[in-house]
Structures are given as structure tokens and as C-alpha cells.
Tab-separated table of C-alpha atoms and ligand atoms in Angstrom:
chain	number	residue	atom	x	y	z
A	1	ASP	CA	-15.969	18.553	-10.078
A	2	LYS	CA	-14.250	16.962	-7.117
A	3	LYS	CA	-11.767	14.177	-7.650
A	4	VAL	CA	-13.247	11.026	-6.142
A	5	VAL	CA	-10.664	9.096	-4.119
A	6	LEU	CA	-11.087	5.726	-2.425
A	7	ILE	CA	-8.450	4.600	0.086
A	8	THR	CA	-8.157	1.195	1.788
A	9	GLY	CA	-6.885	0.679	5.350
A	10	CYS	CA	-7.788	4.089	6.806
A	11	SER	CA	-8.202	3.244	10.498
A	12	SER	CA	-4.521	4.014	11.180
A	13	GLY	CA	-1.153	4.904	9.740
A	14	ILE	CA	-0.552	6.022	6.172
A	15	GLY	CA	-4.156	5.477	5.037
A	16	LEU	CA	-5.525	7.580	7.889
A	17	SER	CA	-3.072	10.442	7.295
A	18	LEU	CA	-3.713	10.466	3.558
A	19	ALA	CA	-7.490	10.475	4.064
A	20	VAL	CA	-7.195	13.376	6.532
A	21	ARG	CA	-4.953	15.416	4.237
A	22	LEU	CA	-7.097	14.955	1.134
A	23	ALA	CA	-10.386	15.530	2.961
A	24	SER	CA	-8.967	18.716	4.535
A	25	ASP	CA	-7.669	20.104	1.254
A	26	PRO	CA	-8.157	23.888	1.414
A	27	ASP	CA	-9.494	23.949	-2.159
A	28	LYS	CA	-11.835	21.046	-1.456
A	29	THR	CA	-10.441	19.295	-4.508
A	30	PHE	CA	-11.223	15.792	-3.300
A	31	LYS	CA	-14.146	13.689	-2.190
A	32	VAL	CA	-12.564	10.992	-0.061
A	33	TYR	CA	-14.051	7.575	0.587
A	34	ALA	CA	-11.951	6.395	3.499
A	35	THR	CA	-12.513	2.670	3.898
A	36	MET	CA	-11.644	0.388	6.777
A	37	ARG	CA	-12.235	-3.221	7.685
A	38	ASN	CA	-13.686	-2.406	11.077
A	39	LEU	CA	-15.912	0.666	11.304
A	40	SER	CA	-15.705	0.677	15.104
A	41	LYS	CA	-12.188	2.054	14.588
A	42	LYS	CA	-13.386	5.184	12.801
A	43	GLU	CA	-13.090	7.513	15.830
A	44	ARG	CA	-9.421	8.252	15.229
A	45	LEU	CA	-10.102	9.383	11.687
A	46	LEU	CA	-13.128	11.419	12.746
A	47	GLU	CA	-11.139	13.114	15.509
A	48	SER	CA	-8.320	13.905	13.090
A	49	VAL	CA	-10.618	15.674	10.618
A	50	LYS	CA	-12.455	17.345	13.529
A	51	GLY	CA	-15.845	16.632	12.003
A	52	LEU	CA	-15.540	19.609	9.664
A	53	HIS	CA	-15.529	17.790	6.387
A	54	ARG	CA	-18.972	16.387	5.736
A	55	ASP	CA	-18.832	17.252	2.052
A	56	THR	CA	-15.319	15.886	1.452
A	57	LEU	CA	-15.247	12.703	3.545
A	58	ASP	CA	-17.274	9.533	3.729
A	59	ILE	CA	-16.238	6.477	5.727
A	60	LEU	CA	-17.140	3.057	4.365
A	61	GLN	CA	-16.597	-0.493	5.552
A	62	MET	CA	-14.257	-2.504	3.331
A	63	ASP	CA	-12.325	-5.650	4.116
A	64	VAL	CA	-9.973	-6.206	1.194
A	65	THR	CA	-10.155	-9.976	1.724
A	66	ASP	CA	-13.939	-9.930	1.312
A	67	GLN	CA	-14.980	-9.407	-2.293
A	68	GLN	CA	-18.584	-8.618	-1.412
A	69	SER	CA	-17.509	-5.831	0.947
A	70	ILE	CA	-15.378	-4.317	-1.853
A	71	LEU	CA	-18.324	-4.385	-4.268
A	72	ASP	CA	-20.675	-2.965	-1.608
A	73	ALA	CA	-18.290	-0.078	-0.919
A	74	ARG	CA	-17.900	0.573	-4.641
A	75	ASP	CA	-21.662	0.710	-5.056
A	76	ARG	CA	-21.968	3.276	-2.273
A	77	ILE	CA	-19.911	5.882	-4.128
A	78	VAL	CA	-22.602	8.455	-4.846
A	79	GLU	CA	-20.692	10.061	-7.729
A	80	LYS	CA	-20.697	6.681	-9.504
A	81	ARG	CA	-17.119	7.247	-10.615
A	82	ILE	CA	-13.639	6.991	-9.193
A	83	ASN	CA	-10.655	9.126	-10.147
A	84	ILE	CA	-8.047	7.860	-7.709
A	85	LEU	CA	-7.859	4.420	-6.098
A	86	VAL	CA	-5.359	4.030	-3.262
A	87	CYS	CA	-4.554	0.413	-2.296
A	88	ASN	CA	-2.884	0.820	1.043
A	89	ALA	CA	-4.207	-1.883	3.406
A	90	GLY	CA	-1.497	-4.294	4.441
A	91	VAL	CA	-0.102	-6.346	7.311
A	92	GLY	CA	3.287	-7.739	8.271
A	93	LEU	CA	4.461	-11.175	9.353
A	94	MET	CA	7.812	-11.507	11.096
A	95	GLY	CA	9.716	-14.455	12.499
A	96	PRO	CA	11.624	-17.583	11.465
A	97	LEU	CA	9.940	-19.235	8.507
A	98	GLU	CA	9.811	-22.630	10.275
A	99	VAL	CA	7.353	-21.355	12.873
A	100	GLN	CA	4.890	-19.715	10.478
A	101	SER	CA	1.595	-21.567	10.193
A	102	LEU	CA	0.064	-22.093	6.788
A	103	ASN	CA	-2.887	-19.996	7.945
A	104	SER	CA	-0.808	-17.005	8.940
A	105	MET	CA	1.107	-17.138	5.644
A	106	ARG	CA	-2.141	-17.468	3.731
A	107	HIS	CA	-3.574	-14.498	5.589
A	108	ILE	CA	-0.668	-12.187	4.680
A	109	LEU	CA	-0.937	-13.141	1.020
A	110	GLU	CA	-4.691	-12.724	1.135
A	111	VAL	CA	-4.510	-9.197	2.542
A	112	ASN	CA	-1.395	-7.810	0.869
A	113	LEU	CA	-1.535	-9.510	-2.493
A	114	LEU	CA	-5.018	-10.777	-3.310
A	115	GLY	CA	-6.617	-7.935	-1.334
A	116	THR	CA	-4.831	-5.358	-3.464
A	117	ILE	CA	-5.519	-7.214	-6.683
A	118	GLN	CA	-9.204	-7.789	-6.066
A	119	THR	CA	-9.683	-4.162	-5.037
A	120	ILE	CA	-8.146	-3.063	-8.334
A	121	GLN	CA	-10.255	-5.636	-10.208
A	122	ALA	CA	-13.451	-4.202	-8.786
A	123	PHE	CA	-12.693	-0.687	-10.047
A	124	LEU	CA	-11.031	-1.495	-13.367
A	125	PRO	CA	-14.106	-1.645	-15.628
A	126	GLN	CA	-15.263	1.799	-14.401
A	127	MET	CA	-11.830	3.343	-14.826
A	128	LYS	CA	-11.376	1.836	-18.275
A	129	ALA	CA	-14.803	3.104	-19.343
A	130	GLN	CA	-13.833	6.611	-18.151
A	131	SER	CA	-10.479	6.372	-19.983
A	132	GLN	CA	-9.041	8.083	-16.997
A	133	GLY	CA	-7.782	7.281	-13.529
A	134	ARG	CA	-5.000	6.811	-11.056
A	135	ILE	CA	-4.130	3.703	-9.092
A	136	LEU	CA	-1.734	4.337	-6.232
A	137	VAL	CA	-0.356	1.453	-4.230
A	138	THR	CA	1.563	1.653	-0.966
A	139	GLY	CA	4.661	-0.346	-1.791
A	140	SER	CA	7.534	-1.317	0.432
A	141	THR	CA	11.288	-1.462	0.089
A	142	GLY	CA	10.586	-5.021	1.291
A	143	GLY	CA	9.038	-5.472	-2.160
A	144	LEU	CA	12.329	-4.528	-3.819
A	145	HIS	CA	14.893	-6.383	-1.774
A	146	GLY	CA	14.607	-9.315	0.586
A	147	LEU	CA	14.702	-9.054	4.366
A	148	PRO	CA	15.506	-11.931	6.707
A	149	PHE	CA	12.618	-13.119	8.883
A	150	ASN	CA	10.202	-11.389	6.506
A	151	GLU	CA	10.120	-14.002	3.742
A	152	VAL	CA	6.375	-14.151	3.264
A	153	TYR	CA	5.854	-10.413	3.785
A	154	CYS	CA	8.530	-9.665	1.179
A	155	ALA	CA	7.062	-12.276	-1.146
A	156	SER	CA	3.692	-10.537	-0.892
A	157	LYS	CA	5.233	-7.119	-1.574
A	158	PHE	CA	7.440	-8.405	-4.418
A	159	ALA	CA	4.292	-9.898	-5.909
A	160	ILE	CA	2.594	-6.506	-5.748
A	161	GLU	CA	5.479	-5.079	-7.775
A	162	GLY	CA	4.903	-7.697	-10.466
A	163	ALA	CA	1.158	-7.174	-10.534
A	164	CYS	CA	1.497	-3.368	-10.730
A	165	GLU	CA	4.225	-3.395	-13.389
A	166	SER	CA	2.164	-5.766	-15.501
A	167	LEU	CA	-0.982	-3.689	-15.135
A	168	ALA	CA	0.791	-0.384	-15.807
A	169	ILE	CA	1.891	-1.574	-19.248
A	170	LEU	CA	-1.694	-2.286	-20.264
A	171	LEU	CA	-3.429	0.565	-18.462
A	172	LYS	CA	-1.225	3.120	-20.185
A	173	HIS	CA	-3.476	2.463	-23.165
A	174	PHE	CA	-6.506	3.544	-21.126
A	175	ASN	CA	-4.966	6.720	-19.725
A	176	ILE	CA	-4.867	5.083	-16.290
A	177	HIS	CA	-1.657	5.687	-14.365
A	178	VAL	CA	-0.375	3.148	-11.867
A	179	SER	CA	2.116	4.356	-9.244
A	180	LEU	CA	3.869	2.557	-6.433
A	181	ILE	CA	4.782	4.663	-3.418
A	182	GLU	CA	7.759	2.741	-2.051
A	183	CYS	CA	8.119	3.251	1.703
A	184	GLY	CA	10.924	2.327	4.052
A	185	PRO	CA	10.169	2.317	7.780
A	186	VAL	CA	7.272	4.599	8.714
A	187	ASN	CA	6.001	5.477	12.198
A	188	THR	CA	2.572	3.853	12.172
A	189	ASP	CA	0.756	1.034	13.940
A	190	PHE	CA	2.429	-1.371	11.502
A	191	LEU	CA	4.787	-2.863	14.107
A	192	VAL	CA	1.924	-3.227	16.580
A	193	ASN	CA	-0.453	-4.722	14.010
A	194	LEU	CA	1.990	-7.156	12.434
A	195	LYS	CA	2.048	-10.772	13.452
A	196	LYS	CA	5.425	-11.185	15.090
A	197	THR	CA	7.150	-14.146	16.693
A	198	GLU	CA	8.097	-12.883	20.163
A	199	LEU	CA	11.356	-13.903	21.811
A	200	GLY	CA	9.457	-15.686	24.604
A	201	ASP	CA	7.159	-17.653	22.272
A	202	THR	CA	7.282	-21.417	22.776
A	203	SER	CA	7.374	-21.903	19.004
A	204	LEU	CA	10.684	-20.045	18.917
A	205	GLN	CA	12.222	-22.454	21.434
A	206	GLN	CA	11.728	-25.176	18.837
A	207	VAL	CA	14.015	-23.632	16.211
A	208	ASP	CA	17.780	-24.064	16.289
A	209	THR	CA	19.742	-21.780	18.574
A	210	GLN	CA	21.621	-20.060	15.760
A	211	THR	CA	18.370	-18.940	14.160
A	212	GLN	CA	17.184	-17.756	17.581
A	213	ARG	CA	20.348	-15.705	18.017
A	214	LEU	CA	20.117	-14.222	14.549
A	215	TYR	CA	16.441	-13.402	15.065
A	216	GLU	CA	17.268	-11.572	18.288
A	217	LYS	CA	19.857	-9.549	16.373
A	218	TYR	CA	17.390	-8.837	13.609
A	219	LEU	CA	14.823	-7.539	16.104
A	220	GLN	CA	17.444	-5.207	17.586
A	221	HIS	CA	18.335	-3.969	14.111
A	222	CYS	CA	14.678	-3.445	13.381
A	223	ARG	CA	14.109	-1.431	16.562
A	224	SER	CA	17.086	0.794	15.852
A	225	VAL	CA	16.096	1.330	12.213
A	226	PHE	CA	12.621	2.394	13.314
A	227	GLN	CA	14.056	4.645	16.044
A	228	ASN	CA	16.632	6.297	13.802
A	229	ALA	CA	15.281	6.308	10.292
A	230	ALA	CA	11.490	5.947	10.353
A	231	GLN	CA	9.579	8.593	8.455
A	232	ASP	CA	6.364	10.180	9.651
A	233	THR	CA	3.160	9.543	7.780
A	234	GLU	CA	3.118	13.236	6.740
A	235	ASP	CA	6.321	12.618	4.738
A	236	ILE	CA	4.639	9.735	2.941
A	237	VAL	CA	1.487	11.762	2.307
A	238	LYS	CA	3.588	14.440	0.564
A	239	VAL	CA	4.829	11.833	-1.897
A	240	PHE	CA	1.274	10.611	-2.523
A	241	LEU	CA	0.289	14.234	-3.216
A	242	ASP	CA	3.168	14.601	-5.686
A	243	ALA	CA	1.933	11.560	-7.559
A	244	ILE	CA	-1.688	12.735	-7.428
A	245	GLN	CA	-0.882	16.246	-8.631
A	246	SER	CA	1.581	15.322	-11.359
A	247	PRO	CA	0.052	15.378	-14.871
A	248	SER	CA	2.229	12.397	-15.792
A	249	PRO	CA	3.048	10.525	-12.606
A	250	ALA	CA	6.085	8.253	-12.322
A	251	PHE	CA	5.587	4.529	-11.953
A	252	ARG	CA	7.723	4.392	-8.795
A	253	TYR	CA	8.186	6.986	-6.092
A	254	PHE	CA	10.680	6.520	-3.280
A	255	THR	CA	9.683	8.242	-0.067
A	256	SER	CA	13.260	8.453	1.154
A	257	THR	CA	16.635	8.447	-0.549
A	258	THR	CA	18.396	6.875	2.398
A	259	GLY	CA	18.392	3.148	2.087
A	260	PRO	CA	20.664	0.186	1.697
A	261	PRO	CA	22.817	0.219	-1.470
A	262	VAL	CA	20.788	-2.580	-3.004
A	263	THR	CA	17.771	-0.290	-3.077
A	264	GLN	CA	19.837	2.471	-4.674
A	265	LEU	CA	20.375	0.221	-7.677
A	266	LYS	CA	16.676	0.155	-8.308
A	267	VAL	CA	16.395	3.882	-7.663
A	268	THR	CA	18.562	4.702	-10.664
A	269	GLU	CA	15.715	4.041	-13.088
A	270	PRO	CA	12.610	5.049	-11.158
A	271	ASP	CA	10.730	6.681	-14.038
A	272	ASP	CA	8.504	4.764	-16.390
A	273	SER	CA	11.164	3.874	-18.971
A	274	TYR	CA	10.688	0.134	-18.480
A	275	ILE	CA	6.925	0.503	-18.718
A	276	SER	CA	7.214	2.507	-21.946
A	277	ALA	CA	9.806	0.187	-23.429
A	278	MET	CA	7.768	-2.954	-22.749
A	279	SER	CA	4.627	-1.255	-23.931
A	280	LYS	CA	6.359	-0.442	-27.237
A	281	ILE	CA	7.778	-3.939	-27.642
A	282	ILE	CA	4.404	-5.563	-27.118
A	283	PHE	CA	1.921	-3.106	-28.485
A	284	SER	CA	3.770	-1.106	-31.144
A	285	PRO	CA	6.342	-3.521	-32.617
A	286	GLU	CA	6.207	-1.628	-35.927
A	287	GLU	CA	7.872	1.354	-34.212
A	288	GLN	CA	10.961	-0.659	-33.249
B	1	NAD	P1	-0.971	0.288	9.839
B	1	NAD	O1	-0.997	-1.044	10.469
B	1	NAD	O2	-1.134	1.488	10.693
B	1	NAD	O3	-2.069	0.387	8.671
B	1	NAD	C1	-2.477	-0.712	7.901
B	1	NAD	C2	-3.964	-0.637	7.750
B	1	NAD	O4	-4.447	-1.734	6.945
B	1	NAD	C3	-4.656	-0.745	9.116
B	1	NAD	O5	-5.576	0.314	9.229
B	1	NAD	C4	-5.346	-2.088	9.044
B	1	NAD	O6	-6.551	-2.121	9.789
B	1	NAD	C5	-5.613	-2.205	7.556
B	1	NAD	N1	-5.948	-3.573	7.181
B	1	NAD	C6	-5.369	-4.744	7.578
B	1	NAD	N2	-6.027	-5.787	7.061
B	1	NAD	C7	-7.054	-5.277	6.321
B	1	NAD	C8	-8.104	-5.847	5.558
B	1	NAD	N3	-8.247	-7.177	5.443
B	1	NAD	N4	-8.984	-5.023	4.932
B	1	NAD	C9	-8.861	-3.685	5.037
B	1	NAD	N5	-7.899	-3.092	5.765
B	1	NAD	C10	-7.016	-3.882	6.398
B	1	NAD	O7	0.402	0.368	9.041
B	1	NAD	P2	0.870	1.325	7.830
B	1	NAD	O8	2.328	1.455	7.999
B	1	NAD	O9	0.042	2.545	7.722
B	1	NAD	O10	0.595	0.368	6.589
B	1	NAD	C11	0.036	0.804	5.370
B	1	NAD	C12	0.755	0.133	4.218
B	1	NAD	O11	2.101	0.580	4.214
B	1	NAD	C13	0.807	-1.389	4.286
B	1	NAD	O12	0.503	-1.923	3.015
B	1	NAD	C14	2.250	-1.678	4.652
B	1	NAD	O13	2.691	-2.911	4.156
B	1	NAD	C15	2.949	-0.513	3.975
B	1	NAD	N6	4.281	-0.226	4.505
B	1	NAD	C16	4.472	0.135	5.794
B	1	NAD	C17	5.753	0.383	6.271
B	1	NAD	C18	6.008	0.786	7.702
B	1	NAD	O14	7.165	0.738	8.131
B	1	NAD	N7	5.029	1.229	8.450
B	1	NAD	C19	6.849	0.254	5.412
B	1	NAD	C20	6.635	-0.102	4.092
B	1	NAD	C21	5.336	-0.338	3.649
């Protein structure tokens, strides 16, 4: 039997590459439901798989902010089961906090945080009933340490960490493994798709000049980090495959070992020792 995989945010970037790799698996191990908010963007994915994978790929519409579209996509899975759920859809928001509108902040939280959570919610009962499953979430180093001018983005990604850690402790008891694939900079459409305050924006003229100067510096730093250290989506896909193929996947995977020292601190305990410890404290106190 094929492993049924559903991936969110497949019109570009990491989601697209992962969908292509799994659908093109030489052993045809996977049946991939590649979902995207806007089906008119499916050409890139179709071109990348060269139309050869009718039996391993299906493309479905899913907007992670629209609960009905999540349920509709779920109901279109012909196998009526899911083995691997990949929550990958996400957007960025960059600029001084003072200029961010409530709507743009709400939107980021709706996509990155609530979108991920309500996607997981929709598939949980099925996975629990199967007593089996994998939930993989595209995490960010911006979910592990703060970044200036990314306050709300980081807040959304930190929140994902909390939601996933909490879930992992419970889902262990259902043989469902949760894994976060923590990415640093990756060459995708992320920088194009994110909502960024541009240097010429009138809103930016309204913030103090020191913030403006620091923001300009941050943007330079950001450009150079992406030029010098960004990974390709293929590198990220390899890590997803590791997690998918491992009989007992780790809770956190880091796609790259190069990173600021603050991230290294969190790298020292990347296995599931916290998950196991908390699970014991809460669920098996007699074993203490
Ligand atoms: P990307 O912009 O190419 O891909 C993001 C995808 O999410 C796009 O296809 C977009 O259409 C989709 N999406 C946005 N809103 C959606 C919605 N409401 N419903 C469904 N899909 C929606 O960028 P990417 O780098 O491939 O991003 C994938 C994930 O990786 C994101 O969660 C992002 O936060 C994370 N990430 C990216 C980087 C990076 O540097 N590129 C670093 C760390 C983490």
C-alpha cells in the first residue's frame, strides 16, 4: 500500500519540491496530495513532475485559512486515510512593527499559526483512529530565536513550536510522530511572497530615523545571508525524507548546522528527550 501524503503550500518553494520528490519516488512509495490555495498556479508543479505521475500525484485546492477548503480537500482523498501530513504553507512579514497594520499581522497569524493548527485538527481524528501517522511541519529558525523587524513572523513561528511540542507529548500515545523541520534561509519565493516594508514606502518615512537606518542595515544583512548561506529546496527535501523514512523520527530536525550561536544552544538537545520526559511526568508518574 502506498503511503498517503498531504502537503500544504505546494505552488512554490519547499512544498513544491517535496511534492515533486515524493511523487517521483522510483519505488512509487507515496501517493501525494499536493495542495495549494490557488489552483491556477499548478503549472509549475505539473511541469516539474513532467506529467508522468498520474498514479502518485493529485493536486487539490486548499487555503489553510479556510476551514471548509481543508475539509473539502480531506474528503477528496480517495484512500480515505492519511499517513503523512505536511504543514508547510506560510508567509513572512517584515518591517518596523510601528508600520504593521492590524490586518497584516492578523493575516500572518492566520496563515502560519491558525492555518497550521486547523489543518492538523482536521486530520487528527483519522490519524488517532488509525493509531498511526506522521505530522511534519516546516519550522523556522525564526521560531527558535528572535529576529529584528520580524516580530510577528517570529511570534507565529514560536507559537508553532509550542503547539507542536504540546501535541507531540499527547500524540506519542497514539503512535503519531510530530516532527519540526527547522529551516534557515532557503532559496524559494519566500522573499518575493512576503509582505515587506520597502525603503521607499511612505509608511517608513513616518518612523524615527534611527529605526529607518537600522532597518536598512537589516535588509542588507538579509540579502547577504540569502546570497551566502541560503540552502536549496533539495537540501530541505532530504531532511524531510530522513524524517519520513526513520522508524522513530526525531522531534526536531535542523536542515543546516551553520547558524548563529543562539541556535546552537537549542541544537544540543534536538532529539525527543524533552517530549519523553514530559510525557513520563504527566502520563506515567508512577514510573518516576
Ligand atoms: P514560498 O513562498 O515559496 O512557499 C510558501 C507557500 O505557502 C506558497 O506556495 C504559498 O502560496 C503558500 N501559502 C501562502 N498562504 C497560503 C494559504 N493561506 N493557504 C495555502 N497555502 C498558502 O516559500 P517557502 O520558503 O517554500 O515557504 C514554505 C515554509 O517554509 C513556510 O512556512 C516558511 O515560513 C518556511 N520557511 C522558509 C524559509 C525561507 O528562507 N524560505 C526559512 C524558514 C522557514
